[in-house]
């Protein structure tokens, strides 16, 4: 089954304790992205990657790191989590973001990771 | 700042009615537009996309695009309680970045 898998789905942690949220896709997609979703603010992009070893900042990158060493994996790292990073996080992927074929730009989302930082 | 605007709702319609969800975007260079449905606590899932002016129909769903007015809408015919969800509009801007609106919550009353 074509899918984007995120782990953990739920996590409660404390301020300053490093954590990693993993994301893996099995569709050979070039493009991967992380979003956070907060009430009233919609989906905001944290980081994205256009291909292996190519990553770039989205709209809200502060406090986050990413890496793209393999095409299928795109982990999100919180080096020193703070309470304002409490949110619902989604990983997503698409074949490519730069196609004039809109269908190639359709995002497939993971199930989400609900993170609480105390 | 490029934006996609949606009324947060909730939009309440009776079962069987047509639900009309609207979205405006600020980047005139935007080419493609997407509607995602998101049930509470779940991930967004694509309903349909549109990139040409006019209407695009898929079952009970019709997307409408008016690039001159920078306006996108989604019509849901014969609304069902199972359509109750938040609907996210997204625009792919001139740099191919996908920008999401904050979503409209739809409530279909039995």
Coordinates of N, CA, C and O in Angstrom, one line a residue, chain A residues 9 35 37 40-43 45 58-59 88 90 97-100 102-103 105-107 109-112 114, chain B residues 1 32-34 36 38 41-46 49-51 88 92 95-103:
Chain A
X9 N 3.2 8.4 16.8 CA 1.9 9.1 16.6 C 1.6 10.0 17.7 O 0.9 11.1 17.5
X35 N 4.9 19.7 8.0 CA 3.9 20.8 8.4 C 3.6 20.6 9.8 O 3.6 19.5 10.4
X37 N 0.3 21.9 12.4 CA -1.0 22.4 12.3 C -1.5 22.8 13.7 O -1.5 22.0 14.6
X40 N -6.7 27.3 14.1 CA -6.9 28.7 13.5 C -5.7 29.1 12.6 O -5.9 30.1 12.0
X41 N -4.7 28.3 12.6 CA -3.5 28.7 11.8 C -3.3 27.8 10.6 O -2.4 28.1 9.7
X42 N -4.1 26.8 10.5 CA -3.9 25.9 9.3 C -2.6 25.2 9.3 O -1.9 25.0 10.3
X43 N -2.3 24.7 8.1 CA -1.0 24.0 7.9 C 0.1 24.9 7.6 O 0.0 25.7 6.6
X45 N 4.2 25.2 6.8 CA 5.4 24.4 6.3 C 6.6 24.7 7.2 O 7.0 25.8 7.4
X58 N 11.0 26.1 5.3 CA 9.6 26.6 5.0 C 9.3 27.9 5.7 O 10.2 28.7 5.9
X59 N 8.1 28.0 6.2 CA 7.7 29.3 6.8 C 8.0 29.3 8.3 O 8.1 30.4 8.8
X88 N 0.3 19.5 16.2 CA 0.1 18.3 15.4 C 1.0 18.4 14.2 O 0.9 19.4 13.4
X90 N 2.5 16.9 10.5 CA 2.3 16.0 9.4 C 3.5 16.0 8.5 O 4.0 17.1 8.1
X97 N 7.2 18.7 -6.9 CA 6.5 19.9 -6.7 C 6.5 20.8 -7.9 O 5.9 21.9 -7.9
X98 N 7.4 20.5 -8.9 CA 7.7 21.5 -9.9 C 7.2 21.0 -11.3 O 7.8 21.3 -12.3
X99 N 6.1 20.4 -11.2 CA 5.5 19.9 -12.5 C 4.3 20.8 -12.9 O 3.6 21.3 -12.1
X100 N 4.2 21.0 -14.2 CA 3.0 21.7 -14.7 C 1.8 20.8 -14.7 O 0.7 21.3 -14.8
X102 N -0.6 19.3 -12.5 CA -1.0 19.4 -11.1 C -1.1 18.1 -10.4 O -0.9 18.1 -9.2
X103 N -1.4 17.1 -11.1 CA -1.6 15.8 -10.4 C -0.3 15.3 -9.8 O -0.3 14.6 -8.8
X105 N 1.7 17.1 -8.3 CA 2.0 17.9 -7.1 C 1.1 17.6 -5.9 O 1.2 18.2 -4.9
X106 N 0.3 16.6 -6.1 CA -0.7 16.2 -5.0 C 0.1 15.6 -3.9 O 0.9 14.7 -4.1
X107 N -0.1 16.1 -2.7 CA 0.5 15.6 -1.5 C -0.2 14.4 -0.9 O -1.4 14.4 -0.8
X109 N -0.3 12.6 2.7 CA 0.0 12.9 4.1 C 0.2 11.7 4.9 O -0.5 10.7 4.7
X110 N 1.1 11.7 5.9 CA 1.1 10.7 6.9 C 0.0 10.9 7.9 O -0.8 11.9 7.8
X111 N -0.2 10.0 8.9 CA -1.3 10.0 9.8 C -1.2 11.1 10.8 O -2.2 11.4 11.5
X112 N 0.0 11.7 11.0 CA 0.1 12.8 11.9 C 0.8 12.3 13.2 O 0.7 11.2 13.6
X114 N 1.1 13.8 17.1 CA 0.7 14.8 18.1 C 1.7 14.9 19.2 O 1.9 13.9 20.0
Chain B
X1 N 3.3 38.8 1.7 CA 3.0 37.5 2.1 C 1.8 36.9 1.3 O 0.8 37.4 1.3
X32 N -2.2 26.1 -9.9 CA -3.0 24.9 -9.5 C -3.6 25.1 -8.1 O -3.0 25.7 -7.3
X33 N -4.8 24.5 -8.0 CA -5.5 24.6 -6.7 C -6.0 23.3 -6.3 O -6.5 22.5 -7.1
X34 N -6.0 23.1 -5.0 CA -6.3 21.8 -4.4 C -7.3 21.9 -3.3 O -7.3 22.9 -2.5
X36 N -8.6 19.7 -0.1 CA -8.3 18.5 0.8 C -9.4 18.5 1.9 O -9.9 19.5 2.3
X38 N -10.3 17.1 5.7 CA -9.6 16.6 6.9 C -10.7 16.3 8.0 O -11.3 17.3 8.5
X41 N -8.8 15.1 13.8 CA -7.7 14.3 14.3 C -7.1 13.4 13.2 O -6.2 12.6 13.5
X42 N -7.5 13.6 12.0 CA -6.9 12.8 10.9 C -6.1 13.6 10.0 O -6.0 14.8 10.1
X43 N -5.5 13.0 9.0 CA -4.7 13.7 8.0 C -5.5 14.2 6.9 O -6.5 13.6 6.5
X44 N -5.1 15.3 6.2 CA -5.8 15.7 5.0 C -5.7 14.7 3.9 O -4.7 14.0 3.7
X45 N -6.8 14.6 3.1 CA -6.8 13.7 2.0 C -7.4 14.5 0.8 O -8.3 15.3 1.0
X46 N -6.8 14.3 -0.3 CA -7.2 15.0 -1.5 C -8.6 14.7 -2.0 O -9.0 13.5 -2.1
X49 N -8.3 18.5 -7.6 CA -7.5 19.7 -7.9 C -8.1 20.2 -9.2 O -8.7 19.6 -10.0
X50 N -7.7 21.5 -9.5 CA -8.2 22.2 -10.7 C -7.1 23.2 -11.1 O -6.5 23.8 -10.2
X51 N -6.9 23.4 -12.4 CA -6.0 24.4 -12.8 C -6.5 25.2 -14.0 O -5.8 26.1 -14.4
X88 N -9.8 22.0 3.4 CA -8.6 22.9 3.2 C -8.5 23.2 1.7 O -8.4 22.3 0.9
X92 N -1.1 26.5 -5.4 CA 0.4 26.4 -5.7 C 0.8 27.7 -6.4 O 0.3 28.0 -7.5
X95 N 6.0 30.1 -7.5 CA 7.3 29.4 -7.3 C 7.0 28.0 -6.9 O 7.9 27.3 -6.3
X96 N 5.9 27.5 -7.2 CA 5.5 26.1 -7.0 C 5.3 25.7 -5.6 O 5.1 24.5 -5.3
X97 N 5.3 26.7 -4.7 CA 5.1 26.4 -3.3 C 3.6 26.2 -3.0 O 2.8 27.0 -3.6
X98 N 3.2 25.2 -2.2 CA 1.8 25.0 -1.9 C 1.5 25.8 -0.6 O 2.1 25.6 0.4
X99 N 0.5 26.6 -0.7 CA 0.1 27.5 0.4 C -1.4 27.0 0.8 O -2.3 27.0 0.0
X100 N -1.5 26.7 2.1 CA -2.8 26.2 2.6 C -3.6 27.4 3.2 O -3.0 28.2 3.9
X101 N -4.9 27.3 3.0 CA -5.8 28.1 3.9 C -6.0 27.4 5.2 O -5.6 26.3 5.4
X102 N -6.6 28.1 6.1 CA -6.8 27.6 7.5 C -8.0 26.6 7.6 O -8.2 26.0 8.6
X103 N -8.8 26.5 6.5 CA -9.8 25.6 6.4 C -11.2 26.1 6.8 O -11.3 27.0 7.6

